[in-house]
Every structure is written in C-alpha cells, then in structure tokens.
Amino acid sequence: MASSHLREGIGTRRSRILRTALECFLNFGYQKSSIDDIARRSGIARTLVYRIFRNKEDVFAAVFEQWLASRHPAARAVAASGASAGERLSAVMELLVIAPWRDMAGAPMAGQYYEICRRLIPEHLDNHRHVLRRCTQTVLGDEQAADVFLLSLDGLFANAPTADAVQARVKLLIDRFTAPPALRFGSPGAMPERFPDRRGTTPIPPGGPRSQGLPRPLHRP
C-alpha cells in the first residue's frame, strides 16, 4: 500500500514538474530555463527533479510527451468512431492543433519552441505530424484530400492568430471539406460571406513569421 501511494505521489509531482517546465519554456525560452528554475517554480526539490529526469533535455522530451503525444490515442479513437465526419475532424483538430495552439499563442518565447523541438526531439515532432495526418485521412477517407486539408490548415496560421481566431477558421475549413458534395468548393452558394476577420491577430512583419520569432504550430513541416 505504501509503495502504491509513493508511486502516485511521484506521478503527481512528475506532472507538476512538466506543467511548470512547459510554462518556463514558452515564457522564458529553453536556454534561459534551468532545472533550478523549474524546481523552484514547481515547488519541488531540485534533487527530486534529478531523480525523475536525467537532465533538461530529458525534461523537454517528457514535456512533449505529456503535452502532445498523450493526446494521440484519443485522436485516433475519435477519428475511427461512428460520429459524423465533421464531428470527428473537429475533435481531432481540437486535440492535436487548436488546444496546443491555445497554450502557445501569446507566450513570449513560443516562437522558439518549434526550433528547439526540431533540434532536440525531431522524431517526436515527426510522429505528431504523422498521427495528425493519419487521423485526418481516416476521417476524410482519402490520402489526397487529407494532404490538401493539411496544406490549407497551415495557411490559417500565417499571421499568428489568436486561439479563438484559429478555432473559427478551422471550423470553416472543416465545413468545406465535410459538406455534401453539392455544397463543396466552387458550387453556387458554397463560399461563406467572408473569411473570419483579422482582429485578434498579429500582423506578419517583413520576412515572415519564422524570421520574427512568431509562434509556429507544431503540426507544420
């Protein structure tokens, strides 16, 4: 019984460390976030942090696993469920795209997070994109349609929109791809009156988002 409580205690503290580490990485950057900072902000002794994680890179990889990879089973399950295509695709996008962006949007150092992922844990990033693509393909039933959907999805992030703006844009995109054939692209009356406006977004400076350090969504190649 005691060992069971001990395992539960360690699991809870591990989750707290990882939540705090994510906040540090997004707000202060990877380079300026030390194990000491993470331990102090999470209220956990530095020595205990090192008992659970080997180093800061190990913490960074574990953050990705808890924050994003842990969503993959739920995304696969909902993609293969019996709900409508629109409902399934909306749920997949919420899990793998919108919710992570909600955490990143507005964070001072979110623009650097993608590059650190690409440098330290490229296989995690590639797997996240692979899961998103397979789930999208499962819903739409066609590899080419999934590719076009995801290319269109990338464009929705061009001006670093707020999470609410992303949610509205993704809903519009899903409606276009899951509507009955007669109401899809180019059909009379198929296009909306207007695309969700740019309020609540960050204008793109010369050079584009990456050169200015704006956040880059983690599903993008």
mmCIF file of C-alpha atoms in Angstrom:
data_model
loop_
_atom_site.group_PDB
_atom_site.id
_atom_site.type_symbol
_atom_site.label_atom_id
_atom_site.label_comp_id
_atom_site.label_asym_id
_atom_site.label_seq_id
_atom_site.Cartn_x
_atom_site.Cartn_y
_atom_site.Cartn_z
ATOM 1 C CA MET A 1 0.000 0.000 0.000
ATOM 2 C CA ALA A 2 2.767 2.423 0.937
ATOM 3 C CA SER A 3 4.621 1.776 -2.331
ATOM 4 C CA SER A 4 1.380 2.416 -4.262
ATOM 5 C CA HIS A 5 0.954 5.790 -2.571
ATOM 6 C CA LEU A 6 4.598 6.571 -3.230
ATOM 7 C CA ARG A 7 4.171 5.842 -6.961
ATOM 8 C CA GLU A 8 1.072 8.034 -7.068
ATOM 9 C CA GLY A 9 2.951 10.805 -5.311
ATOM 10 C CA ILE A 10 5.846 10.624 -7.754
ATOM 11 C CA GLY A 11 3.448 10.623 -10.705
ATOM 12 C CA THR A 12 1.693 13.724 -9.422
ATOM 13 C CA ARG A 13 4.964 15.523 -8.820
ATOM 14 C CA ARG A 14 6.247 14.491 -12.246
ATOM 15 C CA SER A 15 3.170 16.003 -13.885
ATOM 16 C CA ARG A 16 3.616 19.215 -11.898
ATOM 17 C CA ILE A 17 7.265 19.443 -12.957
ATOM 18 C CA LEU A 18 6.304 19.009 -16.611
ATOM 19 C CA ARG A 19 3.485 21.571 -16.484
ATOM 20 C CA THR A 20 5.861 24.063 -14.897
ATOM 21 C CA ALA A 21 8.598 23.251 -17.405
ATOM 22 C CA LEU A 22 6.240 23.909 -20.322
ATOM 23 C CA GLU A 23 5.354 27.307 -18.860
ATOM 24 C CA CYS A 24 9.048 28.098 -18.454
ATOM 25 C CA PHE A 25 9.975 27.012 -21.987
ATOM 26 C CA LEU A 26 7.138 29.008 -23.563
ATOM 27 C CA ASN A 27 7.598 32.132 -21.447
ATOM 28 C CA PHE A 28 11.356 32.297 -20.875
ATOM 29 C CA GLY A 29 12.799 30.063 -23.591
ATOM 30 C CA TYR A 30 14.680 26.791 -23.409
ATOM 31 C CA GLN A 31 18.113 28.314 -22.923
ATOM 32 C CA LYS A 32 17.051 30.548 -20.026
ATOM 33 C CA SER A 33 15.043 27.873 -18.230
ATOM 34 C CA SER A 34 17.226 25.834 -15.893
ATOM 35 C CA ILE A 35 16.409 22.791 -13.796
ATOM 36 C CA ASP A 36 16.759 25.061 -10.754
ATOM 37 C CA ASP A 37 14.133 27.436 -12.189
ATOM 38 C CA ILE A 38 11.732 24.592 -12.932
ATOM 39 C CA ALA A 39 12.234 23.044 -9.493
ATOM 40 C CA ARG A 40 11.719 26.351 -7.695
ATOM 41 C CA ARG A 41 8.608 27.303 -9.650
ATOM 42 C CA SER A 42 7.063 23.851 -9.241
ATOM 43 C CA GLY A 43 7.810 23.803 -5.509
ATOM 44 C CA ILE A 44 9.749 20.556 -5.788
ATOM 45 C CA ALA A 45 13.284 19.948 -4.559
ATOM 46 C CA ARG A 46 15.992 20.068 -7.228
ATOM 47 C CA THR A 47 17.322 16.696 -6.087
ATOM 48 C CA LEU A 48 13.911 15.096 -6.670
ATOM 49 C CA VAL A 49 13.728 16.579 -10.161
ATOM 50 C CA TYR A 50 17.055 14.917 -10.939
ATOM 51 C CA ARG A 51 15.789 11.628 -9.548
ATOM 52 C CA ILE A 52 12.977 11.689 -12.098
ATOM 53 C CA PHE A 53 14.793 13.258 -15.082
ATOM 54 C CA ARG A 54 18.398 12.920 -16.214
ATOM 55 C CA ASN A 55 18.802 16.486 -17.470
ATOM 56 C CA LYS A 56 16.966 19.395 -19.087
ATOM 57 C CA GLU A 57 16.770 17.661 -22.461
ATOM 58 C CA ASP A 58 15.052 14.734 -20.776
ATOM 59 C CA VAL A 59 12.560 17.168 -19.218
ATOM 60 C CA PHE A 60 11.943 18.798 -22.611
ATOM 61 C CA ALA A 61 11.189 15.448 -24.278
ATOM 62 C CA ALA A 62 8.893 14.449 -21.404
ATOM 63 C CA VAL A 63 7.036 17.764 -21.697
ATOM 64 C CA PHE A 64 6.286 16.997 -25.342
ATOM 65 C CA GLU A 65 5.093 13.505 -24.434
ATOM 66 C CA GLN A 66 2.740 14.726 -21.694
ATOM 67 C CA TRP A 67 1.530 17.818 -23.548
ATOM 68 C CA LEU A 68 1.086 16.433 -27.063
ATOM 69 C CA ALA A 69 1.839 12.733 -27.543
ATOM 70 C CA SER A 70 -0.546 11.830 -24.724
ATOM 71 C CA ARG A 71 -3.363 13.138 -26.950
ATOM 72 C CA HIS A 72 -2.624 10.712 -29.781
ATOM 73 C CA PRO A 73 -4.669 7.708 -28.538
ATOM 74 C CA ALA A 74 -7.757 9.889 -28.050
ATOM 75 C CA ALA A 75 -7.302 11.431 -31.505
ATOM 76 C CA ARG A 76 -7.006 8.000 -33.146
ATOM 77 C CA ALA A 77 -10.063 6.755 -31.288
ATOM 78 C CA VAL A 78 -12.297 9.676 -32.221
ATOM 79 C CA ALA A 79 -11.114 9.597 -35.849
ATOM 80 C CA ALA A 80 -12.274 5.976 -36.106
ATOM 81 C CA SER A 81 -15.514 6.493 -34.180
ATOM 82 C CA GLY A 82 -19.034 6.393 -35.577
ATOM 83 C CA ALA A 83 -19.662 10.136 -35.340
ATOM 84 C CA SER A 84 -20.110 12.295 -38.425
ATOM 85 C CA ALA A 85 -17.042 13.325 -40.424
ATOM 86 C CA GLY A 86 -17.415 16.922 -39.280
ATOM 87 C CA GLU A 87 -17.639 15.947 -35.616
ATOM 88 C CA ARG A 88 -14.683 13.601 -35.852
ATOM 89 C CA LEU A 89 -12.460 16.069 -37.688
ATOM 90 C CA SER A 90 -13.417 18.843 -35.265
ATOM 91 C CA ALA A 91 -12.438 16.655 -32.318
ATOM 92 C CA VAL A 92 -9.120 15.679 -33.915
ATOM 93 C CA MET A 93 -8.292 19.317 -34.662
ATOM 94 C CA GLU A 94 -9.185 20.365 -31.129
ATOM 95 C CA LEU A 95 -6.923 17.716 -29.623
ATOM 96 C CA LEU A 96 -3.899 18.000 -31.900
ATOM 97 C CA VAL A 97 -3.974 21.548 -33.265
ATOM 98 C CA ILE A 98 -6.244 24.035 -31.501
ATOM 99 C CA ALA A 99 -5.588 23.092 -27.860
ATOM 100 C CA PRO A 100 -1.773 23.165 -28.268
ATOM 101 C CA TRP A 101 -2.026 26.492 -30.097
ATOM 102 C CA ARG A 102 -4.164 27.844 -27.264
ATOM 103 C CA ASP A 103 -1.257 27.131 -24.915
ATOM 104 C CA MET A 104 1.319 28.677 -27.266
ATOM 105 C CA ALA A 105 -0.473 31.765 -28.593
ATOM 106 C CA GLY A 106 0.729 34.886 -26.832
ATOM 107 C CA ALA A 107 3.598 33.198 -24.975
ATOM 108 C CA PRO A 108 6.736 35.365 -25.317
ATOM 109 C CA MET A 109 9.094 32.539 -26.347
ATOM 110 C CA ALA A 110 6.646 30.308 -28.199
ATOM 111 C CA GLY A 111 8.352 31.268 -31.464
ATOM 112 C CA GLN A 112 11.444 29.362 -30.417
ATOM 113 C CA TYR A 113 9.656 26.216 -29.246
ATOM 114 C CA TYR A 114 9.326 24.611 -32.683
ATOM 115 C CA GLU A 115 13.012 25.089 -33.469
ATOM 116 C CA ILE A 116 14.042 23.534 -30.146
ATOM 117 C CA CYS A 117 11.760 20.569 -30.860
ATOM 118 C CA ARG A 118 13.302 20.188 -34.310
ATOM 119 C CA ARG A 119 16.804 20.246 -32.825
ATOM 120 C CA LEU A 120 16.312 18.080 -29.730
ATOM 121 C CA ILE A 121 13.404 15.745 -30.460
ATOM 122 C CA PRO A 122 12.781 15.653 -34.233
ATOM 123 C CA GLU A 123 11.324 12.150 -34.052
ATOM 124 C CA HIS A 124 8.644 13.340 -31.603
ATOM 125 C CA LEU A 125 7.700 16.213 -33.898
ATOM 126 C CA ASP A 126 7.577 13.956 -36.961
ATOM 127 C CA ASN A 127 5.418 11.430 -35.125
ATOM 128 C CA HIS A 128 2.983 14.159 -34.035
ATOM 129 C CA ARG A 129 2.541 15.262 -37.650
ATOM 130 C CA HIS A 130 2.209 11.638 -38.765
ATOM 131 C CA VAL A 131 -0.591 10.995 -36.260
ATOM 132 C CA LEU A 132 -2.405 14.160 -37.339
ATOM 133 C CA ARG A 133 -2.137 13.161 -40.996
ATOM 134 C CA ARG A 134 -3.351 9.602 -40.400
ATOM 135 C CA CYS A 135 -6.277 10.785 -38.288
ATOM 136 C CA THR A 136 -7.259 13.325 -40.955
ATOM 137 C CA GLN A 137 -7.005 10.647 -43.636
ATOM 138 C CA THR A 138 -9.137 8.276 -41.563
ATOM 139 C CA VAL A 139 -11.889 10.893 -41.324
ATOM 140 C CA LEU A 140 -11.795 12.119 -44.922
ATOM 141 C CA GLY A 141 -11.209 8.644 -46.340
ATOM 142 C CA ASP A 142 -8.713 9.816 -48.914
ATOM 143 C CA GLU A 143 -4.966 10.490 -48.759
ATOM 144 C CA GLN A 144 -5.054 13.329 -51.271
ATOM 145 C CA ALA A 145 -7.958 15.040 -49.511
ATOM 146 C CA ALA A 146 -6.056 14.800 -46.213
ATOM 147 C CA ASP A 147 -2.966 16.376 -47.779
ATOM 148 C CA VAL A 148 -4.984 19.252 -49.239
ATOM 149 C CA PHE A 149 -6.773 19.781 -45.928
ATOM 150 C CA LEU A 150 -3.499 19.953 -44.003
ATOM 151 C CA LEU A 151 -1.935 22.320 -46.537
ATOM 152 C CA SER A 152 -4.985 24.552 -46.179
ATOM 153 C CA LEU A 153 -4.728 24.258 -42.399
ATOM 154 C CA ASP A 154 -1.141 25.552 -42.480
ATOM 155 C CA GLY A 155 -2.290 28.750 -44.163
ATOM 156 C CA LEU A 156 -4.645 29.547 -41.296
ATOM 157 C CA PHE A 157 -1.669 30.260 -39.032
ATOM 158 C CA ALA A 158 0.166 32.668 -41.343
ATOM 159 C CA ASN A 159 -0.483 35.778 -39.245
ATOM 160 C CA ALA A 160 -0.105 34.180 -35.791
ATOM 161 C CA PRO A 161 -3.835 34.307 -34.943
ATOM 162 C CA THR A 162 -5.375 34.025 -31.531
ATOM 163 C CA ALA A 163 -6.761 30.664 -30.447
ATOM 164 C CA ASP A 164 -10.320 31.917 -30.953
ATOM 165 C CA ALA A 165 -9.498 33.020 -34.500
ATOM 166 C CA VAL A 166 -7.906 29.639 -35.237
ATOM 167 C CA GLN A 167 -10.968 27.847 -33.912
ATOM 168 C CA ALA A 168 -13.274 29.869 -36.184
ATOM 169 C CA ARG A 169 -11.038 29.342 -39.217
ATOM 170 C CA VAL A 170 -10.659 25.616 -38.632
ATOM 171 C CA LYS A 171 -14.428 25.228 -38.284
ATOM 172 C CA LEU A 172 -14.898 26.946 -41.625
ATOM 173 C CA LEU A 173 -12.285 24.705 -43.231
ATOM 174 C CA ILE A 174 -13.843 21.553 -41.791
ATOM 175 C CA ASP A 175 -17.251 22.620 -43.074
ATOM 176 C CA ARG A 176 -15.805 22.977 -46.580
ATOM 177 C CA PHE A 177 -14.221 19.509 -46.529
ATOM 178 C CA THR A 178 -17.046 17.574 -44.889
ATOM 179 C CA ALA A 179 -20.069 19.203 -46.533
ATOM 180 C CA PRO A 180 -22.145 17.165 -49.008
ATOM 181 C CA PRO A 181 -20.530 17.161 -52.485
ATOM 182 C CA ALA A 182 -23.094 19.568 -53.899
ATOM 183 C CA LEU A 183 -22.097 22.205 -51.355
ATOM 184 C CA ARG A 184 -18.330 21.923 -51.607
ATOM 185 C CA PHE A 185 -15.758 24.236 -53.200
ATOM 186 C CA GLY A 186 -16.859 26.287 -56.149
ATOM 187 C CA SER A 187 -20.518 25.337 -56.038
ATOM 188 C CA PRO A 188 -23.093 28.161 -56.081
ATOM 189 C CA GLY A 189 -23.617 29.422 -52.560
ATOM 190 C CA ALA A 190 -20.827 27.263 -51.162
ATOM 191 C CA MET A 191 -18.451 30.047 -50.165
ATOM 192 C CA PRO A 192 -19.083 31.962 -46.942
ATOM 193 C CA GLU A 193 -19.932 35.631 -46.997
ATOM 194 C CA ARG A 194 -16.500 36.437 -45.620
ATOM 195 C CA PHE A 195 -13.490 34.745 -44.064
ATOM 196 C CA PRO A 196 -13.074 35.265 -40.291
ATOM 197 C CA ASP A 197 -11.524 38.677 -39.899
ATOM 198 C CA ARG A 198 -8.017 39.556 -38.746
ATOM 199 C CA ARG A 199 -8.950 41.064 -35.397
ATOM 200 C CA GLY A 200 -7.024 39.467 -32.585
ATOM 201 C CA THR A 201 -4.119 38.508 -34.838
ATOM 202 C CA THR A 202 -0.509 39.556 -35.111
ATOM 203 C CA PRO A 203 0.307 41.180 -38.478
ATOM 204 C CA ILE A 204 3.102 39.459 -40.368
ATOM 205 C CA PRO A 205 6.226 41.656 -40.363
ATOM 206 C CA PRO A 206 8.581 41.701 -43.386
ATOM 207 C CA GLY A 207 10.439 38.407 -43.557
ATOM 208 C CA GLY A 208 7.547 36.270 -42.363
ATOM 209 C CA PRO A 209 6.720 34.633 -39.038
ATOM 210 C CA ARG A 210 9.836 32.490 -38.603
ATOM 211 C CA SER A 211 12.306 35.324 -39.038
ATOM 212 C CA GLN A 212 10.423 37.414 -36.472
ATOM 213 C CA GLY A 213 10.102 34.670 -33.862
ATOM 214 C CA LEU A 214 6.320 34.362 -34.055
ATOM 215 C CA PRO A 215 4.881 31.035 -32.869
ATOM 216 C CA ARG A 216 4.947 28.188 -35.349
ATOM 217 C CA PRO A 217 2.277 25.488 -34.953
ATOM 218 C CA LEU A 218 3.756 22.095 -34.174
ATOM 219 C CA HIS A 219 1.855 20.254 -36.881
ATOM 220 C CA ARG A 220 3.657 22.119 -39.670
ATOM 221 C CA PRO A 221 6.617 20.564 -41.553
#
